[in-house]
Coordinates of C-alpha atoms in Angstrom, one line a residue:
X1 CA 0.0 0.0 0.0
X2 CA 1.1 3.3 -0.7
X3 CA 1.7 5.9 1.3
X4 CA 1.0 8.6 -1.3
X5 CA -2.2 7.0 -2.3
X6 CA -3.6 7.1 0.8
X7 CA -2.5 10.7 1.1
X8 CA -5.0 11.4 -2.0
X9 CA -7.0 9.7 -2.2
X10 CA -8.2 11.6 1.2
X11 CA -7.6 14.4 0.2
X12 CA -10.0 13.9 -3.1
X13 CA -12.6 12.4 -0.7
X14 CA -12.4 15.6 1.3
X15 CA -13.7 17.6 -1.8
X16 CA -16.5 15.8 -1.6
X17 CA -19.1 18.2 0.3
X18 CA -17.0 20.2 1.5
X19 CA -18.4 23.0 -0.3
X20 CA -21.7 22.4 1.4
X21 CA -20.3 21.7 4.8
X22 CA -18.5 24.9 4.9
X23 CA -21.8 26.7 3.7
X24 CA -23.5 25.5 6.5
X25 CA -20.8 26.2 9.1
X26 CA -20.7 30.0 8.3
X27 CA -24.5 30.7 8.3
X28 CA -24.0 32.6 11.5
X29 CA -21.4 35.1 10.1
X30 CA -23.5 35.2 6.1
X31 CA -27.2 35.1 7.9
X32 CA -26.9 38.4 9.5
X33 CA -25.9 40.4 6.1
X34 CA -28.4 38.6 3.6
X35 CA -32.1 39.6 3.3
X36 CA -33.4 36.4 4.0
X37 CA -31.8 36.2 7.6
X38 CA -32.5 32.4 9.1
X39 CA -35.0 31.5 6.5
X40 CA -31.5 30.8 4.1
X41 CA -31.3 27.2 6.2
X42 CA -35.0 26.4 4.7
X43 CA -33.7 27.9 1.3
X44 CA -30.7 25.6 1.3
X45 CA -32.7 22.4 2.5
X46 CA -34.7 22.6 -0.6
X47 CA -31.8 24.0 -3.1
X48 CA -30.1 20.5 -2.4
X49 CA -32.5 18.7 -3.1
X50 CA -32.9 20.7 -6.3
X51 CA -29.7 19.7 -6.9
X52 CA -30.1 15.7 -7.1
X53 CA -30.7 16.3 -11.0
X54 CA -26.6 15.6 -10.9
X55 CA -27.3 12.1 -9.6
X56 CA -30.0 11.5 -11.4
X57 CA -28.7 12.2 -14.7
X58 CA -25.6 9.6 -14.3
X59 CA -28.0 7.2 -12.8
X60 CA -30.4 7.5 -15.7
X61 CA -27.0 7.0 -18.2
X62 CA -25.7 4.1 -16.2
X63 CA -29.0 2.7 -16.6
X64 CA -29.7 3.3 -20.1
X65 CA -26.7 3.7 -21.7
X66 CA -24.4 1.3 -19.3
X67 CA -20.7 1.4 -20.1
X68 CA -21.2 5.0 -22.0
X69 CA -20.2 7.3 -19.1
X70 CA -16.7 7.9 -17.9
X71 CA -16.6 9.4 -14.5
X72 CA -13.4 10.8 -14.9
X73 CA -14.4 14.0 -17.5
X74 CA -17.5 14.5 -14.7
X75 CA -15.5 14.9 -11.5
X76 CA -13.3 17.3 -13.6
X77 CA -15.8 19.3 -14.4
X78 CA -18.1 19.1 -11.3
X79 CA -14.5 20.3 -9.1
X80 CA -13.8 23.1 -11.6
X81 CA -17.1 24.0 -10.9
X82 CA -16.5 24.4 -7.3
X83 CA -13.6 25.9 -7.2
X84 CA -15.1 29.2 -9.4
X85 CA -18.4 28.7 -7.2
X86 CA -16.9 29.2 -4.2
X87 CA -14.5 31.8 -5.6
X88 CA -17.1 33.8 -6.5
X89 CA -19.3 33.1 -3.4
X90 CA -16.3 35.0 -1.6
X91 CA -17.2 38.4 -3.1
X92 CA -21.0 37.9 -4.6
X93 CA -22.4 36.1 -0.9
X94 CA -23.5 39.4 0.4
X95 CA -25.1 40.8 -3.0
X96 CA -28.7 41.7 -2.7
X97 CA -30.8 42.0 -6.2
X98 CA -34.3 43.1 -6.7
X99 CA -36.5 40.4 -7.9
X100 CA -40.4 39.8 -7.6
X101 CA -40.9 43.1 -5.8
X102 CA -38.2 42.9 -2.9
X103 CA -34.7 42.0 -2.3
X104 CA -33.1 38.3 -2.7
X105 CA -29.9 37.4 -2.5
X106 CA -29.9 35.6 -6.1
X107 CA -26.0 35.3 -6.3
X108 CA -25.7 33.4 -3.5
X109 CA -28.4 31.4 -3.8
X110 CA -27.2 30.6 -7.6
X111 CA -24.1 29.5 -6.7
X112 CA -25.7 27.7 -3.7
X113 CA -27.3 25.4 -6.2
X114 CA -24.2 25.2 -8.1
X115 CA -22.3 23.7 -5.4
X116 CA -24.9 21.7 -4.2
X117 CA -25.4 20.3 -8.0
X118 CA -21.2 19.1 -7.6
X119 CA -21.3 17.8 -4.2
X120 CA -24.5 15.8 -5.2
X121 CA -23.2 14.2 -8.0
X122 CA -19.8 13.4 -6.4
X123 CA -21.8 10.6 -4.4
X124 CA -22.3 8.9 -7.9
X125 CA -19.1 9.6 -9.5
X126 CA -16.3 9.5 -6.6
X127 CA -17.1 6.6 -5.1
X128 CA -17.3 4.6 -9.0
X129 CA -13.5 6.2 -9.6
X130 CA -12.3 4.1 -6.5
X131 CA -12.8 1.3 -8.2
X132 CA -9.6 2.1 -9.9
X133 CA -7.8 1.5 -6.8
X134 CA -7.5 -1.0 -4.6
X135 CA -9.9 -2.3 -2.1
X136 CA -7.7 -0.8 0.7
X137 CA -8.2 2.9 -0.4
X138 CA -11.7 3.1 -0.2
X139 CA -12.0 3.5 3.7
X140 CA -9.0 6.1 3.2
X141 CA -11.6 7.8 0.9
X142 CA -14.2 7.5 3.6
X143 CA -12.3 9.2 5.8
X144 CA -11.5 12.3 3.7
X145 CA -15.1 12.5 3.2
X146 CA -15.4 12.8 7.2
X147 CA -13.0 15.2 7.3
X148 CA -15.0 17.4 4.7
X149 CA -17.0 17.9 7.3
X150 CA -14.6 18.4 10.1
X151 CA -12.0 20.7 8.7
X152 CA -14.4 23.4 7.5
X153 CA -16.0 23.4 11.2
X154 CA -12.4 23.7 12.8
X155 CA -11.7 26.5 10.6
X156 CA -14.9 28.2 11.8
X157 CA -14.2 27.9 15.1
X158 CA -10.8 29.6 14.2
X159 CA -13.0 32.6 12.9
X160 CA -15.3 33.1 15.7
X161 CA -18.5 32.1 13.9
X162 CA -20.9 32.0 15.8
X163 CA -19.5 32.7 19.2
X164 CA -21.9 34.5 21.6
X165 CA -21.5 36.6 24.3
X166 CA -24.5 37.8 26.6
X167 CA -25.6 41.2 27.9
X168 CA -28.4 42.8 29.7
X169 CA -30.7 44.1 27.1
X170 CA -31.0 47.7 28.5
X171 CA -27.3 47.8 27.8
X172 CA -26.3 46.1 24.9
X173 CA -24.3 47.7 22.1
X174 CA -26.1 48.2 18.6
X175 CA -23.4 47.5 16.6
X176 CA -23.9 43.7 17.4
X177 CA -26.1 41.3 15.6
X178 CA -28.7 40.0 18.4
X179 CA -30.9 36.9 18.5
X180 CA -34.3 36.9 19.7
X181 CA -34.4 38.4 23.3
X182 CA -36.4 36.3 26.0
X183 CA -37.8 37.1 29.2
X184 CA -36.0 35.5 32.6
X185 CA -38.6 36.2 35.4
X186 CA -35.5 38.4 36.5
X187 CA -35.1 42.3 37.0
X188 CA -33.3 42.6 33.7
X189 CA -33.7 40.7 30.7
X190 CA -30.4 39.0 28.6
X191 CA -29.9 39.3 24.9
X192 CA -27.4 37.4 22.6
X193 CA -24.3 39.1 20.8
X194 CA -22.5 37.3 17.9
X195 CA -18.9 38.8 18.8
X196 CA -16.9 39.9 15.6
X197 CA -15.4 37.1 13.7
X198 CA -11.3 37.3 13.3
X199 CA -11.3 36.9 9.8
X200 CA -14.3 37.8 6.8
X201 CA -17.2 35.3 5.2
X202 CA -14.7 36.4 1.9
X203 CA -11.4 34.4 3.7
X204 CA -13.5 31.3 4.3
X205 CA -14.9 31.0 0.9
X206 CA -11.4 31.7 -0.6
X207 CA -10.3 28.7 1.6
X208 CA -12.9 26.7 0.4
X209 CA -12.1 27.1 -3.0
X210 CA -8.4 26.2 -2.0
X211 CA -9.7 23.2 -1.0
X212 CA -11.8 22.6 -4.1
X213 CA -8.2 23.1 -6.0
X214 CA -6.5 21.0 -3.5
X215 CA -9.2 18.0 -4.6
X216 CA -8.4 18.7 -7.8
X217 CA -5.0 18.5 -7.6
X218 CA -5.1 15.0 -5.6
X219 CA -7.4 13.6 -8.6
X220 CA -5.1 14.8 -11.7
X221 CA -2.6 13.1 -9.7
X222 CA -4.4 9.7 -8.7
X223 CA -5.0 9.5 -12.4
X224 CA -1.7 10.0 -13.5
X225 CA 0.9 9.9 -10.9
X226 CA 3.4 6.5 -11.6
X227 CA 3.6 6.0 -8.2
X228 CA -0.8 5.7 -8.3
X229 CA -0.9 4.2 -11.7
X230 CA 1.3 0.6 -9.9
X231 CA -1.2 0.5 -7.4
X232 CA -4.4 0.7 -9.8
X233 CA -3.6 -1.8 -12.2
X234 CA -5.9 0.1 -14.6
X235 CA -5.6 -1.7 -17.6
X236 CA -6.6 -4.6 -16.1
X237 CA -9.5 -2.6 -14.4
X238 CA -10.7 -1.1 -17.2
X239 CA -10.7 -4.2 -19.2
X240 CA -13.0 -6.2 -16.9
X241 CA -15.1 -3.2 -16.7
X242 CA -15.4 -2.4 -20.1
X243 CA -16.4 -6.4 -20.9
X244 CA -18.4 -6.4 -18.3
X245 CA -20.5 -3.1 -18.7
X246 CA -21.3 -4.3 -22.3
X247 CA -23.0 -7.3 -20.6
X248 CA -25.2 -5.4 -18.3
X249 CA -28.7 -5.0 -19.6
X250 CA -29.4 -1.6 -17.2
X251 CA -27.8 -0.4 -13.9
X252 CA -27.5 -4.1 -12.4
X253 CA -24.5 -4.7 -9.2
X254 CA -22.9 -7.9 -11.1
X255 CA -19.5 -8.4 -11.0
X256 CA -17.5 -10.7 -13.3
X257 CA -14.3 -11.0 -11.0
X258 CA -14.7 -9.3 -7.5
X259 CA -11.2 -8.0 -6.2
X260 CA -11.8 -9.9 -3.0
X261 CA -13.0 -13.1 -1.3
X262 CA -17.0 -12.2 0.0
X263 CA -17.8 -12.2 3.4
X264 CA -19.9 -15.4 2.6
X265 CA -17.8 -18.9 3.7
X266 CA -16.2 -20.5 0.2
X267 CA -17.4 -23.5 2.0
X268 CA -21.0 -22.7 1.2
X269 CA -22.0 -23.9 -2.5
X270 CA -22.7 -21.1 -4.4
X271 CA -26.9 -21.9 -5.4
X272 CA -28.3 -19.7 -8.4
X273 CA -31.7 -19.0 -6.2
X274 CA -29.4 -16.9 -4.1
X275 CA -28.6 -14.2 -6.5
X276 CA -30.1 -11.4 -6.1
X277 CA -32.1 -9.4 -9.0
X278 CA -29.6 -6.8 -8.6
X279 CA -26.9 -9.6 -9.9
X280 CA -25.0 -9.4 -6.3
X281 CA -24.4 -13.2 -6.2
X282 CA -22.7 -13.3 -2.6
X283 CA -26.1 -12.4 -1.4
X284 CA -29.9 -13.2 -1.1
X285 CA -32.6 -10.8 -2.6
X286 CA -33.6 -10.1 0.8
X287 CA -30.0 -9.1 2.2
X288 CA -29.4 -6.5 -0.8
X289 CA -32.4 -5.2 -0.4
X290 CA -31.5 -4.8 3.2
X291 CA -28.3 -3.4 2.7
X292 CA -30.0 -0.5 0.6
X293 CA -32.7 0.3 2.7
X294 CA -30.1 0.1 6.2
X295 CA -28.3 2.7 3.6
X296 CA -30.9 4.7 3.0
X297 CA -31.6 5.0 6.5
X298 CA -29.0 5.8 7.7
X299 CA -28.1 8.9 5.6
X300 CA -31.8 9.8 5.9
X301 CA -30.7 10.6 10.1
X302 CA -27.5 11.9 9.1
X303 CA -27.4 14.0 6.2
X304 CA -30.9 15.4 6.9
X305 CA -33.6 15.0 9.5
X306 CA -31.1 15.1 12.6
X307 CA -28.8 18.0 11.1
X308 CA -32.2 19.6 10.6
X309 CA -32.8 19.5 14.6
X310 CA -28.7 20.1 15.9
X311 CA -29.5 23.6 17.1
X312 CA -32.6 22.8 18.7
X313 CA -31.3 19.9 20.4
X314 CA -28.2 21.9 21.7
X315 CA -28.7 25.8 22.2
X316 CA -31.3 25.3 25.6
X317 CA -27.8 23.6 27.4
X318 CA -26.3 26.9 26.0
X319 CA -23.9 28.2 23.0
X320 CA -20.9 25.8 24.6
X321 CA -22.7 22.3 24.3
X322 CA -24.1 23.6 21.0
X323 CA -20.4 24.1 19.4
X324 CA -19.1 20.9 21.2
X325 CA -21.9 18.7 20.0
X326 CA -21.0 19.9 16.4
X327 CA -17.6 20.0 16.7
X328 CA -17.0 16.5 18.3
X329 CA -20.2 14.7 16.1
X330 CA -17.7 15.9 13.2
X331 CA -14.8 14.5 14.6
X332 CA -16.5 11.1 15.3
X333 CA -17.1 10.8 11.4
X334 CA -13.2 10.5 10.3
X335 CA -12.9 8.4 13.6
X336 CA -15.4 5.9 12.7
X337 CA -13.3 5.4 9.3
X338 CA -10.4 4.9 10.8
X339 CA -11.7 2.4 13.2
X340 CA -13.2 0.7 9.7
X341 CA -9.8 0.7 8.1
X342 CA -8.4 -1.6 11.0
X343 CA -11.7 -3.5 12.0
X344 CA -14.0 -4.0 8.9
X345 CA -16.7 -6.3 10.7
X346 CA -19.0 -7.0 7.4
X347 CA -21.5 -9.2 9.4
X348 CA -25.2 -7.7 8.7
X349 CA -26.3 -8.8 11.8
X350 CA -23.7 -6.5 13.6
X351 CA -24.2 -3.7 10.9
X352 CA -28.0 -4.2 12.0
X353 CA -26.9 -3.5 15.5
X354 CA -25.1 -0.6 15.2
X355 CA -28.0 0.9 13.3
X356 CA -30.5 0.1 15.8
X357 CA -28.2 1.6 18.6
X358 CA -28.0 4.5 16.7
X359 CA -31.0 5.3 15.9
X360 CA -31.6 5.1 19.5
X361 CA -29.1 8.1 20.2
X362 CA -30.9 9.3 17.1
X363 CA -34.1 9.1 18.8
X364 CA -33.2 10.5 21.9
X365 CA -31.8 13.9 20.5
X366 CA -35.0 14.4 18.2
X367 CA -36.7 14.0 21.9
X368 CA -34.2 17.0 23.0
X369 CA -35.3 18.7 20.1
X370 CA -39.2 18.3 20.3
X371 CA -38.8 19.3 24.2
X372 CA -36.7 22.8 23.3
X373 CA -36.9 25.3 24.8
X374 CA -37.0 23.1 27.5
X375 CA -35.7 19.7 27.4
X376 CA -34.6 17.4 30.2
X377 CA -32.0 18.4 32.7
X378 CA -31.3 21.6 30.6
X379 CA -30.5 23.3 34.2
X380 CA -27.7 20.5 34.7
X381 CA -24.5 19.7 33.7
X382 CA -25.3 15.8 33.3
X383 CA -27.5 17.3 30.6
X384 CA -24.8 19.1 28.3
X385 CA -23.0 15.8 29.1
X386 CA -25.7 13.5 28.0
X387 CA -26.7 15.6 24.8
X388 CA -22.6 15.7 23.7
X389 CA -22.0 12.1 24.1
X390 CA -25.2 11.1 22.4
X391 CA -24.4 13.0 18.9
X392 CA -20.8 11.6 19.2
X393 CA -22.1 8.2 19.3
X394 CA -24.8 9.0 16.7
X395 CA -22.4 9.7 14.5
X396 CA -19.3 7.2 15.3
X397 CA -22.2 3.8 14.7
X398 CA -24.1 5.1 12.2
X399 CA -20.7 5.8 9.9
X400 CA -19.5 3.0 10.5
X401 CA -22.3 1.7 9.3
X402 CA -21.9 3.9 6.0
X403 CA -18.3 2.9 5.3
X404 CA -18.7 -0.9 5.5
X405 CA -22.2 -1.1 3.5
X406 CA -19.7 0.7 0.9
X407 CA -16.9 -1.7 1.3
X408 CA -19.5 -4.3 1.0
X409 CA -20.8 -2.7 -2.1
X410 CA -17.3 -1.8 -3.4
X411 CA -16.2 -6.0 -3.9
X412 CA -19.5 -6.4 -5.5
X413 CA -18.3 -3.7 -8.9
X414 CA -18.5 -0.7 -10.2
X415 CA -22.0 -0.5 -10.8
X416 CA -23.1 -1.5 -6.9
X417 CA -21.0 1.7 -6.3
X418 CA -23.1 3.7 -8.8
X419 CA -26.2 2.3 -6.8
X420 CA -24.1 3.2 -3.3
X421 CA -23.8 6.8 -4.1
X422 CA -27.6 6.8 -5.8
X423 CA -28.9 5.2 -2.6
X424 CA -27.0 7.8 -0.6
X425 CA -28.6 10.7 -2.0
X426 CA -32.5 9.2 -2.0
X427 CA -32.0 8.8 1.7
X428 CA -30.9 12.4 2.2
X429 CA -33.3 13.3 0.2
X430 CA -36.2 12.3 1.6
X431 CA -34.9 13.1 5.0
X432 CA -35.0 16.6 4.1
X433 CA -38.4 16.2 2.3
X434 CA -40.0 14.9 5.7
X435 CA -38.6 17.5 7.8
X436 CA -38.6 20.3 5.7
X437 CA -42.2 21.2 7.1
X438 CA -41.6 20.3 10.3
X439 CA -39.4 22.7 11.1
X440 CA -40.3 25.7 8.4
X441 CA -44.1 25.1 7.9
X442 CA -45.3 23.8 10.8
X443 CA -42.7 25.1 13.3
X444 CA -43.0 22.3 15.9
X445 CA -39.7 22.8 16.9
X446 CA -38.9 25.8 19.2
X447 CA -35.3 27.5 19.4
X448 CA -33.6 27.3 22.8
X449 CA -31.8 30.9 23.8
X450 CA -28.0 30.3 24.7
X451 CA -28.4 33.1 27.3
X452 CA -31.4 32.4 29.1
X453 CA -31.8 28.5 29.4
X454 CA -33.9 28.9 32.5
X455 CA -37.6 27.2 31.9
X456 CA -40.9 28.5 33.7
X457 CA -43.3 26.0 35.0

């Protein structure tokens, strides 16, 4: 295994959503100085969504025309695309324009979409191109995708965003940008204060174009690099793929020559009423179409419907718990790969486990959430405890789950990773379709204030 590979191949699977991780790390610095104010998280649930037209359109070409698409001229164009995205977000973010009769911020929401559109599609056209490496880079790809998460967070907290100080009301400066001010019972009443951040909105989206080039730069080089090229064997790759492709009647998850032993016991004859319809011949019809809806899950409660509830889950134990709940949940993420690299357990009775017991954490903070303003122990420091650990554990199960349903995927061929990143993004999707009115049309959940956490029988 090399050294160097590894070294890109995470840093290409950090370009992954990085774009839209940063975005949603720096709404407390861009909300204040758009026209929309909060109602831009609402925006941006639906603009991704939106934005699944990427996936669809290489899932409809992989189905229809199967062995047509190369994902290679895709990601370059889909990176490119970020990096000018978030190069201009740095000086267009803040841009008002008149449009049906009052001001929108259309260039930010434009390039919004863009991004979304290329971090979208990278679920369906990343994860394919690892099939050009070995088996063994594929977690090392996982775990640059975790860190897309967790390096644009870190770098936040490095700004300031979102940091909050608290002042009586009768006394507190104009200047700052104020949340909503709520009554104590007390003689004087506390407001919120976003302090200034230490550097602009314009630095961060420079640096997340950097990284955009930085992915860019790791994928020119995994496809041409000598050192890379050894470890992909691609002429051998490309010749079992090409044959087989041909083969494939639509967007099925055979594979000809898998690159490594199945999890199921070579002792076991192979019987045909095992395969699948999908073509995955280690496994029953009943255990792929397990394996897909354990998937779908899973990224339903991650990428959507608990993000959706993070701050209402976390502000009533104050601003602290709040930005060590994040900052921790995004840390378990890369943890949970590397823990996969060294112990890939592929059983589906343990993979069932571990989504169960998260979805129990799962369930617990949407509890937290439904009970803000006032949740459970919210006085107590057993509560900020209990809330932290709960999205760390959240997180560290249910990817682990994630990275070995795509090793899993990944022996079976190229096209089961095709179906992987497709699965991925109907999950998310219809997360953020089912709590999309929860929280914006209906408003059943209720923000917690992180300077006046006391709760009023």
């Amino acid at each position: 295994m090399s050294l160097l590979t590894h070294v890109l191949a995470c840093l290409f699977g950090m370009g992954s959503w990085v774009a839209i991780n940063g975005m949603w790390v720096e709404l407390p610095l861009v909300v204040p100085g758009i026209p929309e104010g909060w109602y831009l998280p609402s925006y941006l649930t639906v603009i991704i969504q939106m934005a699944n037209v990427g996936p669809l359109f290489i899932t409809l070409m992989h189905r229809f025309r199967p062995g047509a698409l190369d994902e290679r001229p895709v990601i370059y164009c889909i990176v490119v695309l970020g990096i000018v995205a978030t190069f201009l977000l740095a000086f267009f973010w803040n841009t008002a324009v008149e449009f049906a009769g009052a001001l929108r911020s259309v260039p930010l929401l434009v390039l919004s979409f863009l991004l979304s559109v290329v971090d979208c599609t990278s679920s369906v056209t990343f994860l394919p191109f690892m099939m050009r490496l070995g088996p063994q880079f594929l977690t090392t790809y996982f775990v640059g995708e975790g860190l897309s998460g967790l390096v644009p967070a870190l770098v936040a907290l490095i700004q300031g965003v979102g940091l909050v100080h608290c002042r009586n009301a009768t006394v507190a400066s104009v200047a700052g940008v104020t949340l909503n001010t709520t009554a104590t019972g007390g003689s004087g009443d506390l407001e919120a204060i976003y302090q200034p951040a230490n550097f602009s909105a314009r630095v961060f989206f420079v640096f997340l174009s950097a990284m955009m080039v930085v992915c860019l730069g790791a994928f020119v080089l995994l496809n041409h690099h000598p050192a890379v090229v050894r470890e992909r064997k691609d002429h051998r790759y490309l010749g079992e793929e090409s044959a087989r492709d041909k083969r494939e009647q639509g967007l099925s998850l055979h594979s000809q020559a898998p690159e490594q032993r199945p999890m199921i016991s070579p002792l076991e004859p192979p019987a045909r009423e095992r395969r699948s319809s999908f073509g995955m011949g280690t496994y029953s019809k009943g255990e792929v179409v397990f394996i897909f809806m354990v998937l779908a899950w899973v990224n339903a409660l991650t990428n959507a419907v608990l993000p959706s509830v993070q701050s209402y889950s976390c502000l009533p134990y104050g601003n602290q718990a709040y930005h060590l709940a994040a900052t921790m949940a995004a840390v378990a993420n890369p943890v949970a790969c590397f823990i996969a690299m060294f112990t890939p357990i592929r059983s589906l009775v343990f993979m069932l486990f571990l989504t169960v017991v998260g979805t129990g954490f799962g369930a617990y903070i949407m509890a937290v959430a439904a009970f803000s303003p006032c949740p459970p122990l919210v006085d107590s420091p057993s509560g900020v405890a209990i809330i932290v650990i709960s999205w760390i554990l959240f997180v560290l199960t249910l990817s682990y789950v994630k990275v070995i349903i795509g090793v899993i995927l990944r022996d079976e061929g190229h096209s089961a990773l095709v179906w992987c990143g497709a699965v991925v993004q109907l999950g998310s999707m219809i997360g953020a379709i089912s709590m999309f009115p929860l929280v914006s049309v209906y408003g059943l959940f209720k923000s917690g204030d992180p300077c006046n956490t006391k709760c009023l029988n």
